[in-house]
Structure formats: structure tokens, C-alpha cells
PDB file of C-alpha atoms and ligand atoms in Angstrom:
ATOM      1  CA  UNK S   1     -23.291 -32.731 128.575  1.00  0.00           C
ATOM      2  CA  UNK S   2     -25.333 -31.484 125.288  1.00  0.00           C
ATOM      3  CA  UNK S   3     -24.295 -32.637 122.264  1.00  0.00           C
ATOM      4  CA  UNK S   4     -22.670 -30.816 119.923  1.00  0.00           C
ATOM      5  CA  UNK S   5     -21.857 -30.257 116.374  1.00  0.00           C
ATOM      6  CA  UNK S   6     -18.308 -31.259 116.995  1.00  0.00           C
ATOM      7  CA  UNK S   7     -19.851 -34.322 119.251  1.00  0.00           C
ATOM      8  CA  UNK S   8     -21.701 -36.008 116.327  1.00  0.00           C
ATOM      9  CA  UNK S   9     -18.330 -36.039 114.236  1.00  0.00           C
ATOM     10  CA  UNK S  10     -16.125 -37.300 116.593  1.00  0.00           C
ATOM     11  CA  UNK S  11     -18.610 -40.325 116.859  1.00  0.00           C
ATOM     12  CA  UNK S  12     -18.333 -40.905 113.401  1.00  0.00           C
ATOM     13  CA  UNK S  13     -14.746 -41.238 113.650  1.00  0.00           C
ATOM     14  CA  UNK S  14     -15.255 -43.356 116.517  1.00  0.00           C
ATOM     15  CA  UNK S  15     -17.697 -45.418 114.882  1.00  0.00           C
ATOM     16  CA  UNK S  16     -20.836 -44.931 118.000  1.00  0.00           C
ATOM     17  CA  UNK S  17     -23.942 -44.770 116.126  1.00  0.00           C
ATOM     18  CA  UNK S  18     -25.804 -41.558 116.325  1.00  0.00           C
ATOM     19  CA  UNK S  19     -29.540 -41.683 117.865  1.00  0.00           C
ATOM     20  CA  UNK S  20     -31.800 -39.596 116.254  1.00  0.00           C
ATOM     21  CA  UNK S  21     -35.352 -39.243 116.693  1.00  0.00           C
ATOM     22  CA  UNK S  22     -38.073 -36.540 115.955  1.00  0.00           C
ATOM     23  CA  UNK S  23     -40.386 -34.725 118.240  1.00  0.00           C
ATOM     24  CA  UNK S  24     -43.519 -32.269 117.639  1.00  0.00           C
ATOM     25  CA  UNK S  25     -43.926 -31.262 121.535  1.00  0.00           C
ATOM     26  CA  UNK S  26     -42.568 -30.133 124.741  1.00  0.00           C
ATOM     27  CA  UNK S  27     -43.844 -33.771 126.488  1.00  0.00           C
ATOM     28  CA  UNK S  28     -42.675 -36.025 123.735  1.00  0.00           C
ATOM     29  CA  UNK S  29     -38.984 -34.061 123.400  1.00  0.00           C
ATOM     30  CA  UNK S  30     -38.567 -34.102 127.282  1.00  0.00           C
ATOM     31  CA  UNK S  31     -39.309 -38.167 127.161  1.00  0.00           C
ATOM     32  CA  UNK S  32     -36.596 -38.995 124.322  1.00  0.00           C
ATOM     33  CA  UNK S  33     -34.118 -36.269 126.297  1.00  0.00           C
ATOM     34  CA  UNK S  34     -34.241 -38.208 129.088  1.00  0.00           C
ATOM     35  CA  UNK S  35     -34.242 -41.386 127.352  1.00  0.00           C
ATOM     36  CA  UNK S  36     -30.870 -40.382 126.103  1.00  0.00           C
ATOM     37  CA  UNK S  37     -31.762 -39.374 122.015  1.00  0.00           C
ATOM     38  CA  UNK S  38     -28.597 -37.709 121.141  1.00  0.00           C
ATOM     39  CA  UNK S  39     -30.317 -35.483 117.799  1.00  0.00           C
ATOM     40  CA  UNK S  40     -34.023 -34.444 118.138  1.00  0.00           C
ATOM     41  CA  UNK S  41     -35.285 -33.527 114.871  1.00  0.00           C
ATOM     42  CA  UNK S  42     -38.208 -31.236 114.512  1.00  0.00           C
ATOM     43  CA  UNK S  43     -39.147 -32.857 111.425  1.00  0.00           C
ATOM     44  CA  UNK S  44     -41.801 -31.248 108.958  1.00  0.00           C
ATOM     45  CA  UNK S  45     -43.341 -34.838 109.689  1.00  0.00           C
ATOM     46  CA  UNK S  46     -45.046 -33.081 112.021  1.00  0.00           C
ATOM     47  CA  UNK S  47     -47.524 -31.361 109.447  1.00  0.00           C
ATOM     48  CA  UNK S  48     -48.526 -35.348 109.047  1.00  0.00           C
ATOM     49  CA  UNK S  49     -48.214 -36.681 112.436  1.00  0.00           C
ATOM     50  CA  UNK S  50     -49.246 -33.862 114.467  1.00  0.00           C
ATOM     51  CA  UNK S  51     -51.268 -31.734 112.274  1.00  0.00           C
ATOM     52  CA  UNK S  52     -53.025 -34.080 110.385  1.00  0.00           C
ATOM     53  CA  UNK S  53     -52.011 -33.196 106.635  1.00  0.00           C
ATOM     54  CA  UNK S  54     -51.377 -35.789 103.669  1.00  0.00           C
ATOM     55  CA  UNK S  55     -48.372 -34.419 103.004  1.00  0.00           C
ATOM     56  CA  UNK S  56     -45.039 -32.160 104.624  1.00  0.00           C
ATOM     57  CA  UNK S  57     -45.762 -29.570 102.223  1.00  0.00           C
ATOM     58  CA  UNK S  58     -48.469 -27.468 104.144  1.00  0.00           C
ATOM     59  CA  UNK S  59     -46.941 -26.562 107.609  1.00  0.00           C
ATOM     60  CA  UNK S  60     -45.445 -22.624 107.781  1.00  0.00           C
ATOM     61  CA  UNK S  61     -42.261 -21.483 109.365  1.00  0.00           C
ATOM     62  CA  UNK S  62     -44.028 -20.075 111.755  1.00  0.00           C
ATOM     63  CA  UNK S  63     -46.010 -23.423 113.091  1.00  0.00           C
ATOM     64  CA  UNK S  64     -42.690 -24.908 113.087  1.00  0.00           C
ATOM     65  CA  UNK S  65     -41.223 -22.200 115.061  1.00  0.00           C
ATOM     66  CA  UNK S  66     -44.475 -22.583 117.221  1.00  0.00           C
ATOM     67  CA  UNK S  67     -43.828 -26.462 117.609  1.00  0.00           C
ATOM     68  CA  UNK S  68     -39.817 -26.139 117.973  1.00  0.00           C
ATOM     69  CA  UNK S  69     -40.191 -23.708 120.720  1.00  0.00           C
ATOM     70  CA  UNK S  70     -42.083 -26.313 122.703  1.00  0.00           C
ATOM     71  CA  UNK S  71     -39.979 -28.554 122.011  1.00  0.00           C
ATOM     72  CA  UNK S  72     -36.224 -26.736 123.181  1.00  0.00           C
ATOM     73  CA  UNK S  73     -37.835 -26.265 126.338  1.00  0.00           C
ATOM     74  CA  UNK S  74     -37.958 -29.965 127.266  1.00  0.00           C
ATOM     75  CA  UNK S  75     -34.562 -30.822 125.665  1.00  0.00           C
ATOM     76  CA  UNK S  76     -31.552 -30.498 127.918  1.00  0.00           C
ATOM     77  CA  UNK S  77     -29.065 -32.477 126.481  1.00  0.00           C
ATOM     78  CA  UNK S  78     -29.791 -33.589 122.728  1.00  0.00           C
ATOM     79  CA  UNK S  79     -29.100 -31.555 119.701  1.00  0.00           C
ATOM     80  CA  UNK S  80     -31.721 -30.248 118.058  1.00  0.00           C
ATOM     81  CA  UNK S  81     -32.761 -29.322 114.802  1.00  0.00           C
ATOM     82  CA  UNK S  82     -35.850 -27.851 112.407  1.00  0.00           C
ATOM     83  CA  UNK S  83     -36.677 -28.859 109.805  1.00  0.00           C
ATOM     84  CA  UNK S  84     -37.242 -25.824 106.945  1.00  0.00           C
ATOM     85  CA  UNK S  85     -40.761 -25.955 105.810  1.00  0.00           C
ATOM     86  CA  UNK S  86     -41.658 -26.292 101.647  1.00  0.00           C
ATOM     87  CA  UNK S  87     -41.078 -23.134 100.679  1.00  0.00           C
ATOM     88  CA  UNK S  88     -38.932 -21.010 103.279  1.00  0.00           C
ATOM     89  CA  UNK S  89     -35.907 -21.257 101.859  1.00  0.00           C
ATOM     90  CA  UNK S  90     -35.863 -22.380  98.032  1.00  0.00           C
ATOM     91  CA  UNK S  91     -36.887 -19.170  96.578  1.00  0.00           C
ATOM     92  CA  UNK S  92     -33.619 -17.373  97.047  1.00  0.00           C
ATOM     93  CA  UNK S  93     -30.534 -17.424  98.728  1.00  0.00           C
ATOM     94  CA  UNK S  94     -31.686 -14.400 100.959  1.00  0.00           C
ATOM     95  CA  UNK S  95     -34.911 -15.627 101.929  1.00  0.00           C
ATOM     96  CA  UNK S  96     -33.200 -18.641 103.276  1.00  0.00           C
ATOM     97  CA  UNK S  97     -31.336 -16.474 104.832  1.00  0.00           C
ATOM     98  CA  UNK S  98     -34.200 -14.940 106.434  1.00  0.00           C
ATOM     99  CA  UNK S  99     -36.265 -17.923 107.324  1.00  0.00           C
ATOM    100  CA  UNK S 100     -33.076 -19.944 109.077  1.00  0.00           C
ATOM    101  CA  UNK S 101     -31.908 -17.340 111.180  1.00  0.00           C
ATOM    102  CA  UNK S 102     -35.482 -16.653 112.133  1.00  0.00           C
ATOM    103  CA  UNK S 103     -35.874 -19.929 113.224  1.00  0.00           C
ATOM    104  CA  UNK S 104     -32.393 -19.573 114.950  1.00  0.00           C
ATOM    105  CA  UNK S 105     -33.145 -16.369 116.605  1.00  0.00           C
ATOM    106  CA  UNK S 106     -36.497 -17.322 117.777  1.00  0.00           C
ATOM    107  CA  UNK S 107     -36.642 -21.316 118.890  1.00  0.00           C
ATOM    108  CA  UNK S 108     -33.237 -22.636 120.510  1.00  0.00           C
ATOM    109  CA  UNK S 109     -32.326 -25.264 117.704  1.00  0.00           C
ATOM    110  CA  UNK S 110     -28.497 -25.546 117.597  1.00  0.00           C
ATOM    111  CA  UNK S 111     -29.315 -26.057 113.068  1.00  0.00           C
ATOM    112  CA  UNK S 112     -31.832 -26.481 110.204  1.00  0.00           C
ATOM    113  CA  UNK S 113     -32.183 -28.810 108.113  1.00  0.00           C
ATOM    114  CA  UNK S 114     -32.947 -28.551 104.165  1.00  0.00           C
ATOM    115  CA  UNK S 115     -33.871 -30.913 101.637  1.00  0.00           C
ATOM    116  CA  UNK S 116     -31.975 -31.738  98.197  1.00  0.00           C
ATOM    117  CA  UNK S 117     -28.707 -31.172  97.040  1.00  0.00           C
ATOM    118  CA  UNK S 118     -29.131 -29.549  93.662  1.00  0.00           C
ATOM    119  CA  UNK S 119     -26.861 -26.429  92.817  1.00  0.00           C
ATOM    120  CA  UNK S 120     -28.688 -23.487  93.857  1.00  0.00           C
ATOM    121  CA  UNK S 121     -29.066 -25.825  97.711  1.00  0.00           C
ATOM    122  CA  UNK S 122     -25.537 -26.552  97.453  1.00  0.00           C
ATOM    123  CA  UNK S 123     -24.864 -22.778  97.276  1.00  0.00           C
ATOM    124  CA  UNK S 124     -27.943 -21.736  99.727  1.00  0.00           C
ATOM    125  CA  UNK S 125     -25.769 -24.086 102.268  1.00  0.00           C
ATOM    126  CA  UNK S 126     -22.742 -22.693 101.772  1.00  0.00           C
ATOM    127  CA  UNK S 127     -24.285 -18.993 102.582  1.00  0.00           C
ATOM    128  CA  UNK S 128     -26.393 -20.325 105.564  1.00  0.00           C
ATOM    129  CA  UNK S 129     -22.791 -22.353 106.945  1.00  0.00           C
ATOM    130  CA  UNK S 130     -20.762 -18.886 106.203  1.00  0.00           C
ATOM    131  CA  UNK S 131     -22.800 -16.286 108.244  1.00  0.00           C
ATOM    132  CA  UNK S 132     -22.799 -19.321 110.729  1.00  0.00           C
ATOM    133  CA  UNK S 133     -26.246 -21.162 110.662  1.00  0.00           C
ATOM    134  CA  UNK S 134     -25.794 -24.687 110.941  1.00  0.00           C
ATOM    135  CA  UNK S 135     -27.170 -26.770 107.884  1.00  0.00           C
ATOM    136  CA  UNK S 136     -27.892 -30.718 108.223  1.00  0.00           C
ATOM    137  CA  UNK S 137     -28.695 -31.655 104.377  1.00  0.00           C
ATOM    138  CA  UNK S 138     -30.958 -34.263 102.900  1.00  0.00           C
ATOM    139  CA  UNK S 139     -31.073 -36.229  99.925  1.00  0.00           C
ATOM    140  CA  UNK S 140     -32.852 -39.404  98.773  1.00  0.00           C
ATOM    141  CA  UNK S 141     -36.193 -39.642  99.092  1.00  0.00           C
ATOM    142  CA  UNK S 142     -37.026 -35.584  99.977  1.00  0.00           C
ATOM    143  CA  UNK S 143     -40.680 -35.932 100.919  1.00  0.00           C
ATOM    144  CA  UNK S 144     -41.122 -32.184  99.955  1.00  0.00           C
ATOM    145  CA  UNK S 145     -40.825 -32.981  96.436  1.00  0.00           C
ATOM    146  CA  UNK S 146     -43.711 -36.052  96.715  1.00  0.00           C
ATOM    147  CA  UNK S 147     -45.080 -35.121  94.197  1.00  0.00           C
ATOM    148  CA  UNK S 148     -42.676 -35.507  91.456  1.00  0.00           C
ATOM    149  CA  UNK S 149     -40.642 -37.742  93.307  1.00  0.00           C
ATOM    150  CA  UNK S 150     -43.837 -40.239  95.367  1.00  0.00           C
ATOM    151  CA  UNK S 151     -42.611 -42.160  97.865  1.00  0.00           C
ATOM    152  CA  UNK S 152     -40.510 -44.978  96.168  1.00  0.00           C
ATOM    153  CA  UNK S 153     -37.175 -45.526  97.117  1.00  0.00           C
ATOM    154  CA  UNK S 154     -34.353 -43.536  95.038  1.00  0.00           C
ATOM    155  CA  UNK S 155     -31.022 -43.992  93.539  1.00  0.00           C
ATOM    156  CA  UNK S 156     -31.564 -47.472  92.130  1.00  0.00           C
ATOM    157  CA  UNK S 157     -30.315 -46.969  88.939  1.00  0.00           C
ATOM    158  CA  UNK S 158     -27.096 -46.013  88.307  1.00  0.00           C
ATOM    159  CA  UNK S 159     -27.097 -42.694  87.496  1.00  0.00           C
ATOM    160  CA  UNK S 160     -29.601 -41.966  89.952  1.00  0.00           C
ATOM    161  CA  UNK S 161     -27.074 -43.518  92.727  1.00  0.00           C
ATOM    162  CA  UNK S 162     -24.344 -41.177  90.853  1.00  0.00           C
ATOM    163  CA  UNK S 163     -26.259 -38.249  91.635  1.00  0.00           C
ATOM    164  CA  UNK S 164     -27.523 -38.320  94.673  1.00  0.00           C
ATOM    165  CA  UNK S 165     -23.571 -39.483  95.780  1.00  0.00           C
ATOM    166  CA  UNK S 166     -22.412 -36.005  93.775  1.00  0.00           C
ATOM    167  CA  UNK S 167     -25.287 -34.308  95.875  1.00  0.00           C
ATOM    168  CA  UNK S 168     -23.846 -35.502  99.153  1.00  0.00           C
ATOM    169  CA  UNK S 169     -20.361 -34.979  98.461  1.00  0.00           C
ATOM    170  CA  UNK S 170     -21.327 -31.308  96.981  1.00  0.00           C
ATOM    171  CA  UNK S 171     -24.034 -30.860  99.978  1.00  0.00           C
ATOM    172  CA  UNK S 172     -20.549 -31.717 102.288  1.00  0.00           C
ATOM    173  CA  UNK S 173     -18.474 -29.681 100.468  1.00  0.00           C
ATOM    174  CA  UNK S 174     -20.614 -26.295 101.309  1.00  0.00           C
ATOM    175  CA  UNK S 175     -20.073 -27.124 104.872  1.00  0.00           C
ATOM    176  CA  UNK S 176     -23.352 -29.299 105.846  1.00  0.00           C
ATOM    177  CA  UNK S 177     -22.618 -30.455 109.398  1.00  0.00           C
ATOM    178  CA  UNK S 178     -24.375 -34.065 108.475  1.00  0.00           C
ATOM    179  CA  UNK S 179     -26.641 -35.390 106.047  1.00  0.00           C
ATOM    180  CA  UNK S 180     -29.922 -37.643 106.712  1.00  0.00           C
ATOM    181  CA  UNK S 181     -30.149 -39.826 103.679  1.00  0.00           C
ATOM    182  CA  UNK S 182     -34.077 -41.375 103.367  1.00  0.00           C
ATOM    183  CA  UNK S 183     -34.724 -43.846 101.544  1.00  0.00           C
ATOM    184  CA  UNK S 184     -31.882 -45.025  99.339  1.00  0.00           C
ATOM    185  CA  UNK S 185     -30.493 -48.904  98.939  1.00  0.00           C
ATOM    186  CA  UNK S 186     -27.809 -49.433 101.734  1.00  0.00           C
ATOM    187  CA  UNK S 187     -25.033 -50.293  99.243  1.00  0.00           C
ATOM    188  CA  UNK S 188     -25.027 -46.362  98.355  1.00  0.00           C
ATOM    189  CA  UNK S 189     -25.342 -45.386 101.370  1.00  0.00           C
ATOM    190  CA  UNK S 190     -22.833 -47.094 102.679  1.00  0.00           C
ATOM    191  CA  UNK S 191     -20.747 -45.739  99.608  1.00  0.00           C
ATOM    192  CA  UNK S 192     -21.833 -42.041 100.911  1.00  0.00           C
ATOM    193  CA  UNK S 193     -20.794 -42.880 104.605  1.00  0.00           C
ATOM    194  CA  UNK S 194     -17.680 -43.396 103.625  1.00  0.00           C
ATOM    195  CA  UNK S 195     -17.210 -40.265 101.055  1.00  0.00           C
ATOM    196  CA  UNK S 196     -17.986 -37.787 103.559  1.00  0.00           C
ATOM    197  CA  UNK S 197     -16.118 -36.830 106.185  1.00  0.00           C
ATOM    198  CA  UNK S 198     -20.082 -35.990 108.140  1.00  0.00           C
ATOM    199  CA  UNK S 199     -22.364 -38.029 109.506  1.00  0.00           C
ATOM    200  CA  UNK S 200     -25.112 -39.825 107.652  1.00  0.00           C
ATOM    201  CA  UNK S 201     -28.134 -40.057 109.532  1.00  0.00           C
ATOM    202  CA  UNK S 202     -30.223 -42.817 107.875  1.00  0.00           C
ATOM    203  CA  UNK S 203     -34.168 -43.872 107.736  1.00  0.00           C
ATOM    204  CA  UNK S 204     -34.930 -46.441 105.046  1.00  0.00           C
ATOM    205  CA  UNK S 205     -30.761 -46.497 104.021  1.00  0.00           C
ATOM    206  CA  UNK S 206     -29.805 -49.918 105.616  1.00  0.00           C
ATOM    207  CA  UNK S 207     -27.217 -50.310 108.801  1.00  0.00           C
ATOM    208  CA  UNK S 208     -24.373 -49.156 107.019  1.00  0.00           C
ATOM    209  CA  UNK S 209     -24.651 -45.020 107.678  1.00  0.00           C
ATOM    210  CA  UNK S 210     -23.297 -43.431 111.132  1.00  0.00           C
ATOM    211  CA  UNK S 211     -27.087 -42.993 112.997  1.00  0.00           C
ATOM    212  CA  UNK S 212     -30.408 -43.660 112.076  1.00  0.00           C
ATOM    213  CA  UNK S 213     -33.744 -41.745 112.685  1.00  0.00           C
ATOM    214  CA  UNK S 214     -36.812 -42.294 112.911  1.00  0.00           C
ATOM    215  CA  UNK S 215     -40.095 -40.243 112.662  1.00  0.00           C
ATOM    216  CA  UNK S 216     -41.399 -40.688 116.498  1.00  0.00           C
ATOM    217  CA  UNK S 217     -45.063 -41.339 115.957  1.00  0.00           C
ATOM    218  CA  UNK S 218     -43.889 -44.515 113.399  1.00  0.00           C
ATOM    219  CA  UNK S 219     -41.583 -45.917 116.661  1.00  0.00           C
ATOM    220  CA  UNK S 220     -44.579 -44.867 119.207  1.00  0.00           C
ATOM    221  CA  UNK S 221     -47.191 -47.017 116.555  1.00  0.00           C
ATOM    222  CA  UNK S 222     -49.091 -43.937 116.843  1.00  0.00           C
ATOM    223  CA  UNK S 223     -49.125 -42.992 113.208  1.00  0.00           C
ATOM    224  CA  UNK S 224     -52.055 -43.276 111.375  1.00  0.00           C
ATOM    225  CA  UNK S 225     -49.881 -44.598 107.655  1.00  0.00           C
ATOM    226  CA  UNK S 226     -46.365 -45.495 108.380  1.00  0.00           C
ATOM    227  CA  UNK S 227     -43.638 -45.884 105.455  1.00  0.00           C
ATOM    228  CA  UNK S 228     -41.963 -49.611 104.837  1.00  0.00           C
ATOM    229  CA  UNK S 229     -39.003 -48.936 106.295  1.00  0.00           C
ATOM    230  CA  UNK S 230     -40.214 -48.004 109.471  1.00  0.00           C
ATOM    231  CA  UNK S 231     -40.474 -49.625 112.862  1.00  0.00           C
ATOM    232  CA  UNK S 232     -43.182 -49.310 115.543  1.00  0.00           C
ATOM    233  CA  UNK S 233     -41.012 -50.588 119.016  1.00  0.00           C
ATOM    234  CA  UNK S 234     -44.595 -50.490 120.833  1.00  0.00           C
ATOM    235  CA  UNK S 235     -48.302 -50.326 120.120  1.00  0.00           C
ATOM    236  CA  UNK S 236     -49.184 -47.009 121.886  1.00  0.00           C
ATOM    237  CA  UNK S 237     -52.315 -46.440 119.910  1.00  0.00           C
ATOM    238  CA  UNK S 238     -53.961 -49.807 121.484  1.00  0.00           C
ATOM    239  CA  UNK S 239     -52.299 -49.146 125.088  1.00  0.00           C
ATOM    240  CA  UNK S 240     -54.395 -45.284 124.787  1.00  0.00           C
ATOM    241  CA  UNK S 241     -57.483 -47.411 123.258  1.00  0.00           C
ATOM    242  CA  UNK S 242     -57.764 -49.073 125.940  1.00  0.00           C
ATOM    243  CA  UNK S 243     -56.876 -46.657 128.767  1.00  0.00           C
ATOM    244  CA  UNK S 244     -59.768 -44.329 127.421  1.00  0.00           C
ATOM    245  CA  UNK S 245     -62.008 -47.635 126.802  1.00  0.00           C
ATOM    246  CA  UNK S 246     -61.195 -48.312 130.761  1.00  0.00           C
ATOM    247  CA  UNK S 247     -61.964 -44.863 131.589  1.00  0.00           C
ATOM    248  CA  UNK S 248     -65.179 -44.388 129.630  1.00  0.00           C
ATOM    249  CA  UNK S 249     -66.422 -47.655 131.558  1.00  0.00           C
ATOM    250  CA  UNK S 250     -65.500 -46.163 135.382  1.00  0.00           C
ATOM    251  CA  UNK S 251     -67.282 -42.783 134.128  1.00  0.00           C
ATOM    252  CA  UNK S 252     -69.891 -44.900 132.684  1.00  0.00           C
ATOM    253  CA  UNK S 253     -70.271 -47.184 135.974  1.00  0.00           C
ATOM    254  CA  UNK S 254     -69.866 -44.014 138.275  1.00  0.00           C
ATOM    255  CA  UNK S 255     -66.748 -45.704 139.424  1.00  0.00           C
ATOM    256  CA  UNK S 256     -64.454 -42.970 138.923  1.00  0.00           C
ATOM    257  CA  UNK S 257     -63.837 -40.537 140.458  1.00  0.00           C
ATOM    258  CA  UNK S 258     -63.944 -43.027 143.576  1.00  0.00           C
TER     259      UNK S 258
HETATM  260  O1  KIV E 301     -39.258 -34.198 108.251  1.00  0.00           O
HETATM  261  C1  KIV E 301     -38.861 -35.811 109.218  1.00  0.00           C
HETATM  262  O2  KIV E 301     -39.737 -35.961 109.465  1.00  0.00           O
HETATM  263  C2  KIV E 301     -38.011 -36.322 108.860  1.00  0.00           C
HETATM  264  C3  KIV E 301     -36.845 -37.418 109.005  1.00  0.00           C
HETATM  265  C4  KIV E 301     -37.789 -38.186 108.193  1.00  0.00           C
HETATM  266  C5  KIV E 301     -35.459 -37.692 108.537  1.00  0.00           C
HETATM  267  O3  KIV E 301     -36.936 -35.232 107.237  1.00  0.00           O
END
């Protein structure tokens, strides 16, 4: 049965951990879905892992729609969420409604993700939710603010931790259906997870979240560079290199085709 937003809430109550991964094309999405991943995020990290940019900032709404449509074609069960790219939703609430609405209309996703929990973003989430666009929030390290925050852990001081907690609560009250907690201390993630009624999905936020997400290129050992909290479960870079070497050797030695 297809995963729904209601199912995610049920899993939080049942303490059944939610398994989330990113995808950027049809093939990866098809494999993840058949492997039983619950939530597939078309993260704007595709700017880096699929398009070769050095940050997530350059990816456009059109590029996100292009990749998300391909991902949706590969998925039968998982709940698919599309990251709203930088500058497609921060300018005004009407810009956010237009961009998120366009994503929902054109791709087949169940919801969108936006970064930040400052007052105007909370208002934006409330408006999107009111008109029927499900929104996943994202607090802590928000990569679209890399030029202000860097990639360092957030929420280390009491002041910062309280701010992030307040943002998470405000986003939940505004109607967000889930929250990504990125690169924050695990005690803070545990507090947020206990205080908000919606599922928290952690990345570099410890074990006390309602679910975990990784960038799939990191999990597969494909990324050129990966954050310290990521874990590779296989070294596909090495496996692919060996396969390509073997192919090249067989071509040069006239062994392929046989
Ligand atoms: O863009 C992305 O891949 C993300 C995950 C790190 C949650 O936002």
C-alpha cells in the first residue's frame, strides 16, 4: 500500500522508525522504492550530487520539476517529497504558493519541503497547508543558508537550541506534516521529537528522531565529498571503476563482444 502522510503520523505514535532517502532519477527511485524505503525526497542536494554544483543554491525550479517527475515515474509505494529550491519560495507567500502548486500539479509528489523556521517561513507553511499543499519543514543546518551558516553543527548554544526548538514547534503548529532535523545535537533532536506531534526525520541529528534520512549518493559511496555524519554502506565508486576497467580491458583485448 502506498505510504501516506497519515501513515507517517501513525508510525510516530507506534515508534516505528521511518526510512527516508533522497533520489534524483528514475532508476535510483525505482530501486529505493522496491527496497521498501518509506519516504523518497528529491532533495535539492541533487544540485551537488547529480549536477556537479558546489552548493544547493543554483538548482532551479524547472530542474527540480524535471528530476522529480522522473523520480515519481519510478515509485509505486513510497511517499515522494520535492525540495523547493532556493529563491523559489522565500520572496513572498504568493511566490511560494505558485512554485509549490506548480510542483504538485506537474510532478505527482505528495508534498514539498522548505527550509527555515523564521516567522515568515512559518506563515508560508501555514498558507501552503491551508490551500492543501502538504509541507515538510527543515530546521537546524539549512544548506540553502550555507553562505551564512557554513556546514557546521547548529544548536550548540542554549540560545541557538531554544531558537531551533521554537522554530520546530511553530512549524508543527503551522501545519507541517514532518520535519527534517539536520546536523544538530542529539539531545536537541530528542527534545524536539518529544515536543512536536509530527514525525521528525534526522540527518546528523542522532538516534532519537522518528526516522532517518541520508543523501543516497553518500549511502552508496558515490559522492565526491560527503558530510562527517553520513555513512556509506557500499563503495559504488570503486565497484563502478572496477567494472569500467574490466570493460575497457576487454574492448582493448578484443574480448568484448565475444
Ligand atoms: O537536499 C537534501 O538532500 C536534503 C536532505 C539532506 C534532507 O535536504
